[in-house]
Short mmCIF file of C-alpha atoms in Angstrom, two decimals:
data_model
loop_
_atom_site.label_atom_id
_atom_site.label_comp_id
_atom_site.label_asym_id
_atom_site.label_seq_id
_atom_site.Cartn_x
_atom_site.Cartn_y
_atom_site.Cartn_z
CA MET A 1 143.06 97.39 99.19
CA ALA A 2 140.72 97.98 101.82
CA GLY A 3 138.38 97.36 100.01
CA ASN A 4 139.77 94.15 98.68
CA GLN A 5 140.50 92.82 101.80
CA GLN A 6 135.94 93.04 102.36
CA LEU A 7 135.84 91.37 99.25
CA ARG A 8 137.56 88.43 100.49
CA VAL A 9 134.12 87.51 103.01
CA LEU A 10 131.40 87.53 100.18
CA HIS A 11 134.39 85.52 97.53
CA ALA A 12 135.13 82.69 100.10
CA LEU A 13 131.08 82.07 99.72
CA ASP A 14 131.61 82.37 96.24
CA ILE A 15 134.76 79.78 95.42
CA ALA A 16 134.35 77.25 98.51
CA ARG A 17 133.74 73.82 98.05
CA THR A 18 130.54 71.58 97.74
CA GLN A 19 130.18 70.74 101.71
CA LEU A 20 127.82 69.76 104.20
CA TYR A 21 126.98 72.94 105.04
CA HIS A 22 125.77 73.82 101.28
CA PHE A 23 123.45 70.11 101.69
CA ILE A 24 121.92 71.65 104.63
CA ALA A 25 121.29 74.98 102.83
CA ILE A 26 120.03 73.26 100.37
CA VAL A 27 117.43 71.08 102.07
CA ILE A 28 116.36 74.03 104.62
CA ALA A 29 115.27 76.24 101.45
CA GLY A 30 114.00 73.59 99.57
CA MET A 31 111.48 72.57 102.47
CA GLY A 32 110.31 76.00 102.55
CA PHE A 33 109.57 75.34 98.47
CA PHE A 34 108.32 71.42 99.77
CA THR A 35 105.33 73.07 102.37
CA ASP A 36 104.10 76.19 99.87
CA ALA A 37 103.66 73.28 97.35
CA TYR A 38 102.13 70.91 98.80
CA ASP A 39 99.71 73.33 101.50
CA LEU A 40 98.47 74.66 97.73
CA PHE A 41 98.22 71.84 95.55
CA SER A 42 96.76 69.68 97.81
CA ILE A 43 93.99 70.87 98.35
CA SER A 44 92.70 70.82 94.73
CA LEU A 45 93.28 66.72 95.58
CA VAL A 46 91.05 66.72 98.34
CA ALA A 47 88.01 69.00 96.84
CA ASP A 48 86.19 66.20 96.02
CA LEU A 49 86.18 65.03 99.80
CA LEU A 50 85.12 68.35 100.92
CA GLY A 51 82.04 68.02 98.21
CA HIS A 52 80.87 64.42 99.43
CA VAL A 53 80.83 64.88 102.96
CA TYR A 54 79.53 68.82 103.06
CA TYR A 55 77.50 69.13 99.72
CA HIS A 56 76.82 65.28 99.27
CA GLY A 57 78.49 65.26 95.44
CA GLU A 58 80.57 68.10 93.71
CA LEU A 59 81.34 71.32 95.37
CA PRO A 60 79.05 74.27 93.78
CA ARG A 61 81.59 76.37 91.65
CA ASN A 62 82.05 79.39 94.18
CA ILE A 63 82.66 76.86 97.08
CA HIS A 64 85.28 75.14 95.01
CA ALA A 65 86.78 78.60 93.69
CA ALA A 66 86.99 80.01 97.29
CA VAL A 67 88.66 76.59 98.40
CA THR A 68 91.29 76.05 95.66
CA GLY A 69 92.09 79.91 95.86
CA ILE A 70 92.13 81.04 98.77
CA ALA A 71 95.40 79.71 100.17
CA LEU A 72 96.80 82.38 96.48
CA CYS A 73 95.28 85.28 97.82
CA GLY A 74 96.85 85.19 100.82
CA THR A 75 100.05 84.24 99.47
CA VAL A 76 100.08 88.24 97.03
CA PRO A 77 99.95 89.95 100.90
CA GLY A 78 102.47 87.36 102.31
CA GLN A 79 104.80 88.15 99.58
CA LEU A 80 105.13 91.51 100.23
CA VAL A 81 105.27 91.76 103.39
CA PHE A 82 107.65 89.24 104.27
CA GLY A 83 109.52 90.17 101.25
CA TRP A 84 109.83 93.52 103.07
CA LEU A 85 110.60 92.42 106.00
CA GLY A 86 113.60 89.57 104.91
CA ASP A 87 115.09 93.06 103.60
CA LYS A 88 114.94 94.86 107.32
CA MET A 89 114.80 92.17 110.02
CA GLY A 90 117.19 89.52 107.86
CA ARG A 91 116.70 86.71 105.78
CA LYS A 92 116.78 83.94 109.00
CA ARG A 93 113.87 85.62 111.50
CA VAL A 94 111.78 86.13 108.99
CA TYR A 95 112.01 82.76 107.02
CA GLY A 96 111.36 80.73 111.39
CA ILE A 97 108.23 83.84 111.41
CA THR A 98 106.85 82.15 108.01
CA LEU A 99 107.48 78.21 109.02
CA LEU A 100 105.98 79.45 112.04
CA LEU A 101 102.61 80.49 110.00
CA MET A 102 102.53 77.50 107.86
CA VAL A 103 102.56 75.25 110.73
CA VAL A 104 100.05 76.48 112.68
CA SER A 105 97.94 77.37 109.64
CA SER A 106 98.37 73.48 108.24
CA LEU A 107 97.41 72.17 111.40
CA ALA A 108 94.34 74.65 111.35
CA SER A 109 93.40 73.88 108.68
CA GLY A 110 92.82 69.82 109.01
CA LEU A 111 91.40 71.06 112.33
CA SER A 112 88.24 73.02 111.06
CA PHE A 113 85.41 72.39 112.65
CA SER A 114 81.89 74.02 113.61
CA LYS A 115 78.73 73.75 114.75
CA HIS A 116 77.04 74.21 111.54
CA GLU A 117 77.87 71.51 108.27
CA GLY A 118 78.43 73.05 105.13
CA MET A 119 79.04 77.07 104.90
CA ASN A 120 80.89 77.04 108.23
CA ILE A 121 83.26 74.23 107.72
CA ILE A 122 84.27 76.26 104.53
CA ALA A 123 84.42 79.13 106.20
CA VAL A 124 86.98 78.12 109.29
CA LEU A 125 88.84 76.42 106.35
CA CYS A 126 89.00 79.43 104.45
CA PHE A 127 90.40 81.38 106.82
CA PHE A 128 93.09 79.39 107.80
CA ARG A 129 94.07 78.84 103.93
CA PHE A 130 94.36 82.37 103.59
CA TRP A 131 97.38 82.55 106.01
CA LEU A 132 99.39 79.32 104.05
CA GLY A 133 99.57 81.66 101.59
CA GLY A 134 109.15 70.25 93.34
CA PHE A 135 108.96 67.64 95.78
CA GLY A 136 105.41 68.89 97.29
CA ASN A 137 103.94 68.55 94.77
CA LEU A 138 104.94 64.71 94.59
CA ALA A 139 104.18 64.11 97.85
CA ALA A 140 100.90 65.68 98.16
CA GLY A 141 99.98 63.25 95.76
CA ILE A 142 101.72 60.64 97.48
CA ILE A 143 100.06 61.24 100.56
CA GLY A 144 96.67 61.45 98.88
CA MET A 145 96.59 58.35 98.40
CA ILE A 146 98.23 56.66 100.76
CA VAL A 147 94.98 58.31 103.31
CA SER A 148 92.78 57.21 101.06
CA ALA A 149 93.55 53.98 100.12
CA ALA A 150 93.07 53.94 104.56
CA PHE A 151 89.79 55.12 104.80
CA LYS A 152 88.49 53.23 101.80
CA HIS A 153 87.05 51.01 102.99
CA SER A 154 85.33 52.81 106.10
CA SER A 155 82.00 54.66 107.42
CA ALA A 156 81.09 57.84 105.49
CA SER A 157 81.30 59.58 108.74
CA LYS A 158 85.11 58.59 108.58
CA ILE A 159 85.77 60.28 105.65
CA ASP A 160 85.98 63.54 106.76
CA TYR A 161 89.07 62.17 108.76
CA ALA A 162 90.99 61.33 105.19
CA TRP A 163 91.07 65.27 103.71
CA ARG A 164 92.04 66.30 107.77
CA ILE A 165 94.74 64.18 107.63
CA ILE A 166 96.43 65.04 103.85
CA LEU A 167 95.96 69.35 104.94
CA MET A 168 97.52 68.58 108.17
CA PHE A 169 100.57 66.83 107.13
CA GLY A 170 101.95 70.05 105.64
CA ALA A 171 102.95 71.08 109.12
CA ILE A 172 105.59 68.30 109.59
CA PRO A 173 108.66 69.67 106.87
CA ALA A 174 107.53 73.17 108.06
CA ALA A 175 108.37 72.50 111.69
CA LEU A 176 111.67 70.59 111.08
CA THR A 177 112.61 73.01 109.23
CA TYR A 178 112.44 75.85 111.58
CA HIS A 179 114.45 73.93 113.92
CA TRP A 180 117.09 73.31 111.28
CA ARG A 181 116.83 76.89 110.16
CA MET A 182 117.17 78.29 113.80
CA LYS A 183 120.70 76.89 114.05
CA MET A 184 121.98 78.03 111.44
CA PRO A 185 123.50 81.95 110.98
CA GLU A 186 122.47 84.40 108.97
CA THR A 187 123.23 84.45 105.41
CA ALA A 188 126.58 86.41 105.38
CA ARG A 189 125.42 88.73 102.68
CA TYR A 190 122.70 90.48 104.49
CA THR A 191 124.97 90.30 107.81
CA ALA A 192 128.36 91.82 105.36
CA LEU A 193 125.99 94.58 103.02
CA ILE A 194 123.10 95.37 105.19
CA SER A 195 123.85 94.83 108.88
CA LYS A 196 126.57 96.36 108.44
CA ASN A 197 128.93 94.00 110.33
CA ALA A 198 131.50 91.84 107.63
CA LYS A 199 133.36 91.10 111.44
CA LYS A 200 130.46 88.93 112.27
CA ALA A 201 129.92 87.59 108.55
CA ALA A 202 133.31 86.29 108.03
CA LYS A 203 133.03 84.67 111.62
CA ASP A 204 129.81 83.01 110.69
CA MET A 205 131.28 81.78 107.40
CA SER A 206 134.75 81.02 109.00
CA ALA A 207 132.35 78.44 110.85
CA VAL A 208 130.23 76.62 108.76
CA LEU A 209 132.99 76.72 105.23
CA ASN A 210 135.82 75.27 107.61
CA VAL A 211 138.10 78.56 106.39
CA ASN A 212 140.04 80.94 108.19
CA ILE A 213 138.63 84.70 107.06
CA THR A 214 139.38 87.54 108.77
CA PRO A 215 138.71 91.03 107.67
CA ASP A 216 140.04 93.93 108.98
CA ASP A 217 138.70 96.07 111.54
CA GLU A 218 139.07 99.44 109.38
CA VAL A 219 137.11 98.29 106.82
CA ILE A 220 134.03 97.01 107.73
CA ASN A 221 131.90 99.32 106.71
CA GLU A 222 133.39 99.81 103.06
CA LEU A 223 130.95 97.69 101.51
CA ALA A 224 127.77 98.73 102.98
CA ARG A 225 128.87 102.13 102.05
CA GLN A 226 128.17 101.95 98.35
CA ASP A 227 125.27 102.81 96.26
CA GLU A 228 122.63 103.39 99.30
CA TYR A 229 119.70 104.16 96.35
CA GLY A 230 115.97 103.39 97.42
CA LEU A 231 113.51 101.25 95.79
CA PHE A 232 111.68 103.99 94.56
CA SER A 233 114.69 106.15 93.75
CA PHE A 234 116.00 107.12 89.93
CA GLU A 235 119.20 105.13 90.05
CA PHE A 236 117.20 101.99 91.05
CA LEU A 237 114.40 102.22 88.16
CA HIS A 238 117.73 103.57 85.99
CA ARG A 239 119.98 100.20 87.32
CA HIS A 240 116.97 98.01 87.82
CA GLY A 241 113.56 99.21 86.48
CA LEU A 242 113.28 96.80 83.51
CA HIS A 243 115.01 93.65 85.27
CA LEU A 244 111.94 93.85 87.77
CA LEU A 245 109.29 94.30 85.08
CA GLY A 246 111.19 90.74 83.27
CA THR A 247 110.55 88.73 86.84
CA THR A 248 106.90 90.23 87.54
CA VAL A 249 106.22 89.26 84.16
CA CYS A 250 107.40 86.46 83.56
CA TRP A 251 106.01 84.92 87.36
CA PHE A 252 102.94 86.07 86.62
CA VAL A 253 102.39 84.32 82.87
CA LEU A 254 104.38 81.29 84.73
CA ASP A 255 102.21 81.22 87.59
CA VAL A 256 98.93 81.39 84.83
CA THR A 257 99.99 78.18 83.15
CA PHE A 258 101.52 76.82 86.03
CA TYR A 259 98.87 76.59 88.60
CA SER A 260 96.00 76.20 85.96
CA LEU A 261 97.43 73.18 84.30
CA ASN A 262 98.47 71.37 87.96
CA ILE A 263 95.20 72.69 90.51
CA PHE A 264 92.98 71.70 87.88
CA MET A 265 94.75 68.53 86.11
CA LYS A 266 91.70 66.33 88.06
CA ASN A 267 89.03 68.78 85.35
CA ILE A 268 91.26 67.76 82.51
CA PHE A 269 92.18 64.33 83.09
CA THR A 270 88.31 63.35 83.61
CA GLU A 271 87.32 65.45 80.49
CA VAL A 272 89.93 63.69 78.03
CA ARG A 273 88.90 59.99 80.41
CA LEU A 274 91.86 59.68 81.84
CA LEU A 275 90.36 59.57 85.27
CA PRO A 276 86.74 58.23 85.85
CA ARG A 277 83.79 60.46 85.93
CA LEU A 278 82.27 61.03 89.71
CA ASP A 279 78.66 58.96 88.56
CA SER A 280 80.93 56.75 86.61
CA GLU A 281 81.49 52.86 88.06
CA TYR A 282 84.17 54.37 89.74
CA HIS A 283 81.36 56.09 91.53
CA HIS A 284 83.11 55.43 94.95
CA THR A 285 84.87 59.37 96.44
CA LEU A 286 87.84 57.59 97.84
CA GLN A 287 88.41 54.82 94.85
CA ARG A 288 88.08 57.78 92.02
CA MET A 289 90.44 60.21 94.84
CA ILE A 290 93.21 57.14 94.40
CA THR A 291 93.13 57.05 90.53
CA MET A 292 93.28 60.96 90.58
CA THR A 293 96.12 61.09 92.92
CA ALA A 294 98.60 58.27 91.27
CA VAL A 295 97.98 59.81 87.62
CA HIS A 296 98.78 63.27 89.62
CA THR A 297 101.73 61.67 91.11
CA PHE A 298 103.01 59.78 87.70
CA ILE A 299 102.87 63.21 86.13
CA ALA A 300 104.86 64.85 89.03
CA LEU A 301 107.08 61.99 88.91
CA CYS A 302 107.93 61.12 85.20
CA GLY A 303 107.46 64.61 84.15
CA ALA A 304 107.96 67.54 86.74
CA LEU A 305 111.03 66.41 88.93
CA PRO A 306 112.96 65.02 86.10
CA GLY A 307 112.65 68.91 84.99
CA TYR A 308 114.14 70.56 88.55
CA PHE A 309 116.51 67.90 88.41
CA PHE A 310 117.71 68.76 84.64
CA THR A 311 117.67 72.51 85.74
CA VAL A 312 120.22 71.66 88.63
CA ALA A 313 122.47 69.69 86.31
CA PHE A 314 122.79 72.66 83.97
CA VAL A 315 121.42 75.84 85.27
CA ASP A 316 125.64 76.64 85.67
CA ARG A 317 126.46 75.77 82.00
CA ILE A 318 124.33 76.93 79.93
CA GLY A 319 122.47 79.75 82.28
CA ARG A 320 119.70 80.81 83.35
CA VAL A 321 117.59 83.29 81.30
CA LYS A 322 118.58 81.13 78.36
CA ILE A 323 116.69 77.80 80.11
CA GLN A 324 114.11 80.28 80.76
CA LEU A 325 113.54 80.92 76.94
CA ILE A 326 114.34 77.31 75.94
CA GLY A 327 111.12 76.35 78.91
CA PHE A 328 108.60 78.98 77.59
CA THR A 329 109.43 77.75 73.91
CA MET A 330 108.77 74.48 74.56
CA MET A 331 105.77 74.58 76.52
CA THR A 332 104.08 76.92 73.86
CA LEU A 333 104.56 73.29 71.47
CA PHE A 334 103.70 71.03 73.69
CA MET A 335 100.58 72.93 74.90
CA LEU A 336 100.21 73.83 70.80
CA CYS A 337 100.16 69.80 70.96
CA LEU A 338 97.29 69.45 72.99
CA ALA A 339 95.20 72.57 72.30
CA ILE A 340 94.91 72.15 68.18
CA PRO A 341 93.51 68.41 67.83
CA TYR A 342 92.52 68.57 71.00
CA ASP A 343 89.22 66.41 69.80
CA GLN A 344 91.70 64.00 68.98
CA TRP A 345 93.04 63.90 72.21
CA LEU A 346 89.05 63.31 72.89
CA ARG A 347 89.06 59.73 71.44
CA HIS A 348 89.74 57.36 73.76
CA LYS A 349 92.95 55.41 72.20
CA ASN A 350 94.62 58.79 72.53
CA LYS A 351 94.11 60.00 75.69
CA TYR A 352 97.52 58.88 76.92
CA GLY A 353 99.17 60.16 74.10
CA PHE A 354 97.52 62.87 75.92
CA ALA A 355 99.13 62.08 79.16
CA VAL A 356 102.47 62.20 77.91
CA MET A 357 101.84 65.72 76.53
CA TYR A 358 100.65 67.15 79.06
CA GLY A 359 103.83 65.38 81.11
CA LEU A 360 106.10 67.11 78.66
CA THR A 361 104.79 70.35 79.18
CA PHE A 362 105.42 70.04 83.48
CA PHE A 363 108.90 68.72 82.48
CA PHE A 364 109.86 72.08 80.19
CA ALA A 365 108.05 74.40 83.24
CA ASN A 366 110.24 72.59 85.76
CA PHE A 367 113.51 72.91 83.02
CA GLY A 368 112.17 76.38 82.84
CA PRO A 369 110.48 79.08 84.28
CA ASN A 370 109.03 77.17 87.20
CA THR A 371 112.19 76.87 88.51
CA THR A 372 114.16 80.23 86.96
CA THR A 373 111.72 82.61 87.98
CA PHE A 374 112.39 81.62 91.44
CA ILE A 375 116.01 82.33 91.31
CA ILE A 376 116.82 85.04 88.80
CA PRO A 377 114.80 87.70 91.49
CA ALA A 378 117.15 85.56 94.02
CA GLU A 379 120.30 86.75 92.63
CA ILE A 380 119.89 90.13 89.69
CA PHE A 381 119.24 93.01 93.01
CA PRO A 382 121.54 94.44 95.40
CA ALA A 383 121.62 92.54 98.68
CA ARG A 384 119.63 94.81 100.81
CA LEU A 385 116.30 95.13 98.09
CA ARG A 386 116.81 91.68 97.13
CA SER A 387 114.20 90.02 99.27
CA THR A 388 112.19 92.91 98.54
CA CYS A 389 112.19 92.73 94.99
CA HIS A 390 111.54 89.24 95.41
CA GLY A 391 108.58 89.06 97.06
CA ILE A 392 107.26 91.79 94.63
CA SER A 393 108.10 89.57 91.78
CA GLY A 394 106.49 86.85 94.17
CA ALA A 395 103.24 88.68 94.75
CA VAL A 396 102.58 89.47 91.38
CA GLY A 397 102.96 85.81 90.25
CA LYS A 398 100.93 84.65 92.47
CA ILE A 399 98.06 86.83 91.38
CA GLY A 400 98.89 85.61 87.64
CA ALA A 401 97.91 82.08 89.44
CA ILE A 402 94.78 83.21 91.26
CA VAL A 403 93.67 84.77 87.39
CA GLY A 404 94.51 81.22 86.23
CA VAL A 405 92.20 79.13 88.71
CA PHE A 406 89.76 81.47 88.66
CA GLY A 407 89.62 82.46 85.24
CA PHE A 408 89.61 78.42 84.44
CA LEU A 409 86.42 77.92 87.20
CA TYR A 410 84.85 80.71 85.39
CA THR A 411 85.19 79.82 81.86
CA GLU A 412 82.87 76.75 81.97
CA TYR A 413 85.92 74.65 81.25
CA HIS A 414 86.63 75.59 77.89
CA ILE A 415 89.51 73.41 78.07
CA ARG A 416 90.83 73.75 74.43
CA ILE A 417 89.92 77.72 74.69
CA PHE A 418 91.87 77.99 77.81
CA LEU A 419 95.02 76.55 76.46
CA PHE A 420 95.36 78.91 74.02
CA VAL A 421 94.81 81.09 76.99
CA LEU A 422 97.83 79.90 78.25
CA ILE A 423 100.04 79.10 75.43
CA GLY A 424 99.62 83.14 74.89
CA CYS A 425 100.82 83.61 78.28
CA ASN A 426 103.96 81.87 77.53
CA LEU A 427 105.01 83.80 74.33
CA VAL A 428 104.43 86.89 76.98
CA GLY A 429 107.02 85.08 78.96
CA PHE A 430 108.88 84.55 76.36
CA ILE A 431 109.40 88.52 75.13
CA PHE A 432 109.55 89.70 78.34
CA THR A 433 112.77 87.17 79.36
CA LEU A 434 114.71 88.69 76.95
CA LEU A 435 114.72 91.78 79.41
CA LEU A 436 116.66 89.61 82.01
CA PRO A 437 120.55 90.12 82.48
CA GLU A 438 122.39 86.32 82.24
CA LEU A 439 123.81 85.82 85.42
CA LYS A 440 126.35 82.80 84.51
CA GLY A 441 129.52 83.43 85.39
CA LYS A 442 129.22 86.22 87.44
CA SER A 443 129.09 87.18 91.34
CA LEU A 444 126.31 88.85 93.11
CA GLU A 445 128.36 91.86 93.50
CA ASP A 446 129.73 91.87 90.61
CA LEU A 447 125.90 91.58 88.72
CA THR A 448 124.12 94.47 91.13
CA GLY A 449 126.81 96.88 90.49
CA GLU A 450 127.46 96.72 94.81
CA ILE A 451 131.26 96.27 94.48
CA GLU A 452 133.79 97.99 92.36
CA GLU A 453 137.12 95.99 92.13
CA LEU A 454 140.22 97.50 92.22
CA GLN A 455 141.87 98.51 88.88
CA GLU A 456 145.81 98.95 90.15
CA GLU A 457 145.57 95.11 91.71
CA ASP A 458 148.12 92.92 89.54
CA GLU A 459 147.60 89.68 88.10
CA GLY A 460 147.80 86.74 90.37
CA SER A 461 146.57 86.16 93.92
CA GLU A 462 145.20 89.37 94.80
CA VAL A 463 143.21 89.29 91.75
CA ALA A 464 142.20 85.96 91.72
CA LEU A 465 140.50 87.07 95.34
CA SER A 466 138.45 90.26 93.92
CA ARG A 467 137.29 87.45 90.85
CA PRO A 468 134.18 85.39 91.82
CA ILE A 469 132.98 82.95 89.45
CA HIS A 470 129.75 81.66 90.95
CA ASN A 471 126.34 82.66 92.06
CA VAL A 472 125.42 81.73 95.57
CA PRO A 473 122.44 84.01 96.48
CA LEU A 474 123.26 83.70 100.09
#
């Protein structure tokens, strides 16, 4: 019966009613994604300002590639290192270190100064953006519009401050989140299963969930002794090898598509005349940026954001894997609608239809793999390897983003051909999603095999205690 007593610590997480602690945890976790999205996508919005201030026109292609892609390059080792540290040092401590790094790097990006203009400024900026490595995307557009409008009638020398303010704003949510996260306890699953201190886990969860959890002192380490196989063992390969292959490939192809369409939205919309060119009547750089960020914000508000809400509403009803399959399928269909009649979209009266199709692609990216590729790796791997496997999946995903960014820049902006390449990525994602197990209705420990439920218990309250019904990846 000891094993079942130990189950109560983790089971309390699965059956707990929604309360303030859950909302705080959601905000704190979401702020990390907010800051990440803001920092990665805001640079595409200020590229015109950098070109105007330091190159008296557009950024050269190699400079554009460096400024746009360097932060993505930084996320690859960051995902691997901090993912591994998350399993060794704890989620709370490593998340705090990551947030502090974001704060410092965001501020330093905006404070990139040099005695010489041009390449030196870009080099300093790229250095700090390497270390940066939902709503953040939307916020990037809104802040971009506000700052651009504020500096619209300023002198040319003052425009240099606009891009700095936009980049430095990313430090604010990270700084606030650090304070809140440090006040919360370590996740119960890390404390119980990895630190092997289920008594502390029960104490922490009793405090935040307002319930009384009192595990027996004799069985504190019962769960932590089970299935101690490592990442490079045959046991892991047998149990989770295909799962890791599925999460990495799906994240890779998703980021090829998502980052390409997002970062180069400006270039694509300029091609179909939804945005003015620099040499048109909207020649003023800040006016063009206001128009650009308005369109960017509209797509995020009407397409991307509702997709997230739909995932929240249906992820436990439909299931993670099914939502990911639906997302890849619908992204493929809408992108075919963009690519096949691409020449027709270039006509003046059809450009708004192009924007609608583009927005629907983002809707099903977020009501699909752009959400589930984050969720699934956080649930299907054992607790002691969960952060590492999530980091590996995320790092491979960011390699996909790098491939998409540099691929777009060096294909001479052949947008129709590039759309067909992205369609192929969606199909690959659909196929590899089939390797992943459905998570709906299962506890994390049941799914990963970390708990062997006792069979001799009778049906009733004792059985209910050993049968979690919700997934809470804490």
